[in-house]
JSON list of C-alpha atoms in Angstrom, two decimals:
[
{"chain": "A", "resi": 44, "resn": "MET", "atom": "CA", "xyz": [0.08, -0.46, 0.21]},
{"chain": "A", "resi": 45, "resn": "VAL", "atom": "CA", "xyz": [0.73, 3.93, -1.01]},
{"chain": "A", "resi": 46, "resn": "LEU", "atom": "CA", "xyz": [-1.79, 5.89, -0.50]},
{"chain": "A", "resi": 47, "resn": "ASP", "atom": "CA", "xyz": [-2.35, 5.23, 2.92]},
{"chain": "A", "resi": 48, "resn": "GLN", "atom": "CA", "xyz": [1.05, 7.05, 3.03]},
{"chain": "A", "resi": 49, "resn": "VAL", "atom": "CA", "xyz": [1.08, 9.93, 0.78]},
{"chain": "A", "resi": 50, "resn": "PHE", "atom": "CA", "xyz": [-2.55, 11.52, 1.21]},
{"chain": "A", "resi": 51, "resn": "SER", "atom": "CA", "xyz": [-3.31, 11.87, 5.16]},
{"chain": "A", "resi": 52, "resn": "PRO", "atom": "CA", "xyz": [-7.04, 13.28, 7.22]},
{"chain": "A", "resi": 53, "resn": "GLU", "atom": "CA", "xyz": [-4.89, 16.50, 6.73]},
{"chain": "A", "resi": 54, "resn": "SER", "atom": "CA", "xyz": [-4.86, 17.11, 3.49]},
{"chain": "A", "resi": 55, "resn": "VAL", "atom": "CA", "xyz": [-8.52, 16.41, 2.61]},
{"chain": "A", "resi": 56, "resn": "ILE", "atom": "CA", "xyz": [-10.99, 20.10, 1.36]},
{"chain": "A", "resi": 57, "resn": "MET", "atom": "CA", "xyz": [-14.18, 18.12, 2.00]},
{"chain": "A", "resi": 58, "resn": "GLN", "atom": "CA", "xyz": [-16.47, 21.88, 0.50]},
{"chain": "A", "resi": 59, "resn": "LEU", "atom": "CA", "xyz": [-13.43, 22.55, -2.07]},
{"chain": "A", "resi": 60, "resn": "GLU", "atom": "CA", "xyz": [-14.37, 26.63, -3.21]},
{"chain": "A", "resi": 61, "resn": "SER", "atom": "CA", "xyz": [-12.25, 26.64, -5.68]},
{"chain": "A", "resi": 62, "resn": "SER", "atom": "CA", "xyz": [-13.87, 27.49, -9.34]},
{"chain": "A", "resi": 63, "resn": "ASP", "atom": "CA", "xyz": [-11.58, 27.06, -11.77]},
{"chain": "A", "resi": 64, "resn": "LYS", "atom": "CA", "xyz": [-8.24, 25.24, -12.49]},
{"chain": "A", "resi": 65, "resn": "GLU", "atom": "CA", "xyz": [-6.07, 27.74, -11.00]},
{"chain": "A", "resi": 66, "resn": "GLU", "atom": "CA", "xyz": [-7.77, 29.11, -7.81]},
{"chain": "A", "resi": 67, "resn": "LEU", "atom": "CA", "xyz": [-7.45, 24.65, -7.66]},
{"chain": "A", "resi": 68, "resn": "PHE", "atom": "CA", "xyz": [-3.66, 24.26, -7.67]},
{"chain": "A", "resi": 69, "resn": "GLU", "atom": "CA", "xyz": [-3.81, 27.24, -4.65]},
{"chain": "A", "resi": 70, "resn": "GLU", "atom": "CA", "xyz": [-6.49, 25.95, -1.98]},
{"chain": "A", "resi": 71, "resn": "LEU", "atom": "CA", "xyz": [-5.24, 22.08, -2.43]},
{"chain": "A", "resi": 72, "resn": "LEU", "atom": "CA", "xyz": [-1.01, 23.97, -1.93]},
{"chain": "A", "resi": 73, "resn": "GLU", "atom": "CA", "xyz": [-2.18, 25.10, 0.35]},
{"chain": "A", "resi": 74, "resn": "SER", "atom": "CA", "xyz": [-3.92, 22.33, 2.49]},
{"chain": "A", "resi": 75, "resn": "LEU", "atom": "CA", "xyz": [-0.29, 20.25, 1.03]},
{"chain": "A", "resi": 76, "resn": "VAL", "atom": "CA", "xyz": [1.30, 23.50, 2.65]},
{"chain": "A", "resi": 77, "resn": "ALA", "atom": "CA", "xyz": [0.10, 22.53, 6.41]},
{"chain": "A", "resi": 78, "resn": "VAL", "atom": "CA", "xyz": [1.23, 19.54, 6.72]},
{"chain": "A", "resi": 79, "resn": "GLN", "atom": "CA", "xyz": [4.65, 19.50, 4.57]},
{"chain": "A", "resi": 80, "resn": "PRO", "atom": "CA", "xyz": [5.54, 23.95, 5.82]},
{"chain": "A", "resi": 81, "resn": "GLU", "atom": "CA", "xyz": [9.28, 24.29, 3.52]},
{"chain": "A", "resi": 82, "resn": "ILE", "atom": "CA", "xyz": [7.30, 23.53, 0.01]},
{"chain": "A", "resi": 83, "resn": "ASP", "atom": "CA", "xyz": [7.57, 26.87, -2.31]},
{"chain": "A", "resi": 84, "resn": "ARG", "atom": "CA", "xyz": [4.19, 27.21, -3.50]},
{"chain": "A", "resi": 85, "resn": "ALA", "atom": "CA", "xyz": [5.47, 29.43, -6.54]},
{"chain": "A", "resi": 86, "resn": "GLN", "atom": "CA", "xyz": [7.24, 26.06, -7.23]},
{"chain": "A", "resi": 87, "resn": "ALA", "atom": "CA", "xyz": [4.85, 23.45, -6.69]},
{"chain": "A", "resi": 88, "resn": "LEU", "atom": "CA", "xyz": [2.70, 25.24, -8.44]},
{"chain": "A", "resi": 89, "resn": "ALA", "atom": "CA", "xyz": [4.55, 26.10, -11.42]},
{"chain": "A", "resi": 90, "resn": "ALA", "atom": "CA", "xyz": [5.86, 22.42, -10.72]},
{"chain": "A", "resi": 91, "resn": "LEU", "atom": "CA", "xyz": [1.52, 21.54, -11.48]},
{"chain": "A", "resi": 92, "resn": "ARG", "atom": "CA", "xyz": [1.13, 24.39, -14.25]},
{"chain": "A", "resi": 93, "resn": "ASP", "atom": "CA", "xyz": [3.89, 22.60, -15.67]},
{"chain": "A", "resi": 94, "resn": "ARG", "atom": "CA", "xyz": [2.93, 18.30, -15.77]},
{"chain": "A", "resi": 95, "resn": "GLU", "atom": "CA", "xyz": [-1.22, 20.79, -16.74]},
{"chain": "A", "resi": 96, "resn": "SER", "atom": "CA", "xyz": [0.55, 22.42, -20.01]},
{"chain": "A", "resi": 97, "resn": "LYS", "atom": "CA", "xyz": [1.50, 18.61, -21.65]},
{"chain": "A", "resi": 98, "resn": "MET", "atom": "CA", "xyz": [-2.53, 17.13, -21.77]},
{"chain": "A", "resi": 99, "resn": "SER", "atom": "CA", "xyz": [-5.16, 18.13, -19.04]},
{"chain": "A", "resi": 100, "resn": "THR", "atom": "CA", "xyz": [-5.00, 15.82, -15.79]},
{"chain": "A", "resi": 101, "resn": "GLY", "atom": "CA", "xyz": [-8.46, 15.99, -15.93]},
{"chain": "A", "resi": 102, "resn": "ILE", "atom": "CA", "xyz": [-8.92, 12.46, -16.49]},
{"chain": "A", "resi": 103, "resn": "LEU", "atom": "CA", "xyz": [-12.17, 11.37, -16.09]},
{"chain": "A", "resi": 104, "resn": "HIS", "atom": "CA", "xyz": [-15.88, 11.10, -15.22]},
{"chain": "A", "resi": 105, "resn": "GLY", "atom": "CA", "xyz": [-14.98, 14.49, -12.97]},
{"chain": "A", "resi": 106, "resn": "ILE", "atom": "CA", "xyz": [-12.24, 13.15, -11.35]},
{"chain": "A", "resi": 107, "resn": "ALA", "atom": "CA", "xyz": [-8.42, 15.24, -11.79]},
{"chain": "A", "resi": 108, "resn": "VAL", "atom": "CA", "xyz": [-5.41, 14.00, -10.74]},
{"chain": "A", "resi": 109, "resn": "PRO", "atom": "CA", "xyz": [-3.16, 17.02, -11.18]},
{"chain": "A", "resi": 110, "resn": "HIS", "atom": "CA", "xyz": [0.84, 15.45, -10.13]},
{"chain": "A", "resi": 111, "resn": "GLY", "atom": "CA", "xyz": [4.16, 17.44, -10.85]},
{"chain": "A", "resi": 112, "resn": "HIS", "atom": "CA", "xyz": [7.46, 16.63, -8.82]},
{"chain": "A", "resi": 113, "resn": "CYS", "atom": "CA", "xyz": [9.60, 19.68, -7.22]},
{"chain": "A", "resi": 114, "resn": "ASP", "atom": "CA", "xyz": [12.96, 20.30, -5.42]},
{"chain": "A", "resi": 115, "resn": "CYS", "atom": "CA", "xyz": [11.05, 21.57, -2.29]},
{"chain": "A", "resi": 116, "resn": "VAL", "atom": "CA", "xyz": [9.00, 18.49, -1.59]},
{"chain": "A", "resi": 117, "resn": "LYS", "atom": "CA", "xyz": [9.96, 15.76, 0.95]},
{"chain": "A", "resi": 118, "resn": "GLY", "atom": "CA", "xyz": [9.07, 12.32, -0.29]},
{"chain": "A", "resi": 119, "resn": "VAL", "atom": "CA", "xyz": [6.19, 12.04, -1.96]},
{"chain": "A", "resi": 120, "resn": "ILE", "atom": "CA", "xyz": [2.94, 13.57, -0.55]},
{"chain": "A", "resi": 121, "resn": "GLY", "atom": "CA", "xyz": [-1.03, 14.43, -1.49]},
{"chain": "A", "resi": 122, "resn": "ALA", "atom": "CA", "xyz": [-4.02, 16.14, -1.26]},
{"chain": "A", "resi": 123, "resn": "ILE", "atom": "CA", "xyz": [-7.60, 15.65, -2.56]},
{"chain": "A", "resi": 124, "resn": "GLY", "atom": "CA", "xyz": [-10.27, 17.30, -2.43]},
{"chain": "A", "resi": 125, "resn": "ILE", "atom": "CA", "xyz": [-14.01, 17.43, -2.96]},
{"chain": "A", "resi": 126, "resn": "SER", "atom": "CA", "xyz": [-16.71, 20.13, -4.81]},
{"chain": "A", "resi": 127, "resn": "ARG", "atom": "CA", "xyz": [-20.37, 19.52, -4.97]},
{"chain": "A", "resi": 128, "resn": "LYS", "atom": "CA", "xyz": [-20.32, 22.29, -8.06]},
{"chain": "A", "resi": 129, "resn": "GLY", "atom": "CA", "xyz": [-18.13, 21.17, -9.72]},
{"chain": "A", "resi": 130, "resn": "ILE", "atom": "CA", "xyz": [-14.20, 23.25, -11.13]},
{"chain": "A", "resi": 131, "resn": "ASP", "atom": "CA", "xyz": [-14.30, 24.02, -14.64]},
{"chain": "A", "resi": 132, "resn": "TYR", "atom": "CA", "xyz": [-10.54, 22.42, -14.95]},
{"chain": "A", "resi": 133, "resn": "GLU", "atom": "CA", "xyz": [-10.84, 21.48, -19.23]},
{"chain": "A", "resi": 134, "resn": "ALA", "atom": "CA", "xyz": [-10.81, 19.19, -18.13]},
{"chain": "A", "resi": 135, "resn": "LEU", "atom": "CA", "xyz": [-10.27, 15.79, -22.26]},
{"chain": "A", "resi": 136, "resn": "ASP", "atom": "CA", "xyz": [-14.26, 14.73, -21.28]},
{"chain": "A", "resi": 137, "resn": "LYS", "atom": "CA", "xyz": [-14.88, 19.06, -21.39]},
{"chain": "A", "resi": 138, "resn": "ALA", "atom": "CA", "xyz": [-17.00, 18.14, -17.87]},
{"chain": "A", "resi": 139, "resn": "PRO", "atom": "CA", "xyz": [-16.70, 19.84, -14.28]},
{"chain": "A", "resi": 140, "resn": "VAL", "atom": "CA", "xyz": [-14.38, 18.51, -11.73]},
{"chain": "A", "resi": 141, "resn": "ASN", "atom": "CA", "xyz": [-15.27, 17.36, -9.26]},
{"chain": "A", "resi": 142, "resn": "LEU", "atom": "CA", "xyz": [-12.91, 15.03, -7.00]},
{"chain": "A", "resi": 143, "resn": "VAL", "atom": "CA", "xyz": [-9.61, 15.94, -7.53]},
{"chain": "A", "resi": 144, "resn": "PHE", "atom": "CA", "xyz": [-6.49, 14.22, -6.09]},
{"chain": "A", "resi": 145, "resn": "MET", "atom": "CA", "xyz": [-3.43, 16.28, -6.27]},
{"chain": "A", "resi": 146, "resn": "VAL", "atom": "CA", "xyz": [-0.13, 14.78, -6.28]},
{"chain": "A", "resi": 147, "resn": "LEU", "atom": "CA", "xyz": [3.43, 16.49, -5.52]},
{"chain": "A", "resi": 148, "resn": "SER", "atom": "CA", "xyz": [6.93, 14.89, -5.15]},
{"chain": "A", "resi": 149, "resn": "SER", "atom": "CA", "xyz": [10.26, 14.89, -4.90]},
{"chain": "A", "resi": 150, "resn": "PRO", "atom": "CA", "xyz": [12.38, 14.34, -7.88]},
{"chain": "A", "resi": 151, "resn": "GLN", "atom": "CA", "xyz": [14.66, 11.83, -6.60]},
{"chain": "A", "resi": 152, "resn": "GLU", "atom": "CA", "xyz": [10.46, 9.49, -5.77]},
{"chain": "A", "resi": 153, "resn": "THR", "atom": "CA", "xyz": [10.25, 9.59, -9.47]},
{"chain": "A", "resi": 154, "resn": "GLU", "atom": "CA", "xyz": [9.28, 5.47, -8.60]},
{"chain": "A", "resi": 155, "resn": "LYS", "atom": "CA", "xyz": [7.07, 5.91, -5.48]},
{"chain": "A", "resi": 156, "resn": "HIS", "atom": "CA", "xyz": [5.02, 8.98, -7.66]},
{"chain": "A", "resi": 157, "resn": "LEU", "atom": "CA", "xyz": [4.51, 6.48, -10.48]},
{"chain": "A", "resi": 158, "resn": "LYS", "atom": "CA", "xyz": [3.40, 4.02, -7.72]},
{"chain": "A", "resi": 159, "resn": "VAL", "atom": "CA", "xyz": [0.82, 5.94, -6.37]},
{"chain": "A", "resi": 160, "resn": "LEU", "atom": "CA", "xyz": [-0.62, 7.94, -9.94]},
{"chain": "A", "resi": 161, "resn": "LYS", "atom": "CA", "xyz": [-1.69, 3.74, -10.66]},
{"chain": "A", "resi": 162, "resn": "ALA", "atom": "CA", "xyz": [-2.75, 2.88, -6.62]},
{"chain": "A", "resi": 163, "resn": "LEU", "atom": "CA", "xyz": [-5.18, 6.01, -8.13]},
{"chain": "A", "resi": 164, "resn": "ALA", "atom": "CA", "xyz": [-5.71, 4.92, -11.28]},
{"chain": "A", "resi": 165, "resn": "SER", "atom": "CA", "xyz": [-6.58, 1.05, -10.41]},
{"chain": "A", "resi": 166, "resn": "ILE", "atom": "CA", "xyz": [-9.57, 2.53, -7.74]},
{"chain": "A", "resi": 167, "resn": "LEU", "atom": "CA", "xyz": [-10.59, 5.58, -9.61]},
{"chain": "A", "resi": 168, "resn": "GLN", "atom": "CA", "xyz": [-11.48, 2.91, -12.33]},
{"chain": "A", "resi": 169, "resn": "ASN", "atom": "CA", "xyz": [-14.53, 1.63, -9.90]},
{"chain": "A", "resi": 170, "resn": "PRO", "atom": "CA", "xyz": [-17.19, 3.58, -10.00]},
{"chain": "A", "resi": 171, "resn": "LEU", "atom": "CA", "xyz": [-18.52, 3.26, -6.99]},
{"chain": "A", "resi": 172, "resn": "PHE", "atom": "CA", "xyz": [-15.35, 4.37, -5.45]},
{"chain": "A", "resi": 173, "resn": "ALA", "atom": "CA", "xyz": [-15.81, 7.82, -6.75]},
{"chain": "A", "resi": 174, "resn": "LYS", "atom": "CA", "xyz": [-19.88, 8.04, -5.62]},
{"chain": "A", "resi": 175, "resn": "GLU", "atom": "CA", "xyz": [-18.76, 6.78, -2.39]},
{"chain": "A", "resi": 176, "resn": "ILE", "atom": "CA", "xyz": [-16.54, 9.00, -1.61]},
{"chain": "A", "resi": 177, "resn": "VAL", "atom": "CA", "xyz": [-18.66, 12.32, -1.67]},
{"chain": "A", "resi": 178, "resn": "GLU", "atom": "CA", "xyz": [-21.48, 10.67, 0.18]},
{"chain": "A", "resi": 179, "resn": "LYS", "atom": "CA", "xyz": [-18.50, 10.70, 3.37]},
{"chain": "A", "resi": 180, "resn": "GLN", "atom": "CA", "xyz": [-19.00, 12.74, 5.68]},
{"chain": "A", "resi": 181, "resn": "ASN", "atom": "CA", "xyz": [-15.73, 13.88, 6.98]},
{"chain": "A", "resi": 182, "resn": "ALA", "atom": "CA", "xyz": [-12.04, 13.58, 6.32]},
{"chain": "A", "resi": 183, "resn": "ARG", "atom": "CA", "xyz": [-10.75, 10.86, 8.16]},
{"chain": "A", "resi": 184, "resn": "GLN", "atom": "CA", "xyz": [-14.13, 8.91, 6.49]},
{"chain": "A", "resi": 185, "resn": "VAL", "atom": "CA", "xyz": [-13.17, 9.89, 2.94]},
{"chain": "A", "resi": 186, "resn": "TYR", "atom": "CA", "xyz": [-8.84, 8.63, 3.73]},
{"chain": "A", "resi": 187, "resn": "GLU", "atom": "CA", "xyz": [-10.20, 5.65, 4.58]},
{"chain": "A", "resi": 188, "resn": "LEU", "atom": "CA", "xyz": [-12.17, 5.20, 1.97]},
{"chain": "A", "resi": 189, "resn": "VAL", "atom": "CA", "xyz": [-9.69, 5.21, -0.21]},
{"chain": "A", "resi": 190, "resn": "CYS", "atom": "CA", "xyz": [-6.81, 2.83, 2.01]},
{"chain": "A", "resi": 191, "resn": "GLN", "atom": "CA", "xyz": [-10.01, 0.89, 2.04]},
{"chain": "A", "resi": 192, "resn": "TYR", "atom": "CA", "xyz": [-10.27, 0.72, -1.43]},
{"chain": "A", "resi": 193, "resn": "GLU", "atom": "CA", "xyz": [-6.11, 0.06, -2.00]},
{"chain": "A", "resi": 194, "resn": "ALA", "atom": "CA", "xyz": [-6.32, -2.52, -0.03]},
{"chain": "A", "resi": 195, "resn": "SER", "atom": "CA", "xyz": [-8.81, -3.89, -2.38]},
{"chain": "A", "resi": 196, "resn": "ILE", "atom": "CA", "xyz": [-6.44, -3.98, -4.80]},
{"chain": "A", "resi": 197, "resn": "SER", "atom": "CA", "xyz": [-3.52, -5.05, -3.12]}
]
C-alpha cells in the first residue's frame, strides 16, 4: 500500500471553494503546505502548471489528478479535494471536475510517484469509489475509504 502514506485526513478538503483550475491548485496546495510547511508555493505551482500544459490531468468523469515534481517537496505527498458544484478544469471530456487527487513529489521519488498514480488509477476505475467518496461526512472517512479501496486491489 502506498496511498495511506501519501494522503492524510489533514490534506483532505471536503468542500472545495475553487471555481477554476488555477484557484484549485492554490487551494489544494495550501493543505499540502499545512502538512509540509517548507514547500515553496511558487515552485510547486510551477511544477503543476508545467505538467498540466502537456495535457490535462482531468482524466475521467469528473475526476482530476494534477501532479508534478519539485525540489521543495520531501518524498511524495498528496491532497484530496471534493467539489459539490464542479470546477471548470478543461478536462479531456470537457465535464466539470468534482474529485481531485493532487500529488507532488521530489524529483528523486519518480518511482514512488508512478506507483501512487498507478494505485490511484486502479481505484478510480471502480465507479462505486467516486459515488462513495462524495457521500462521506468528514476527512477521516474519505482517507479511510481511499485506504480501503487500495487494500482491495493489492
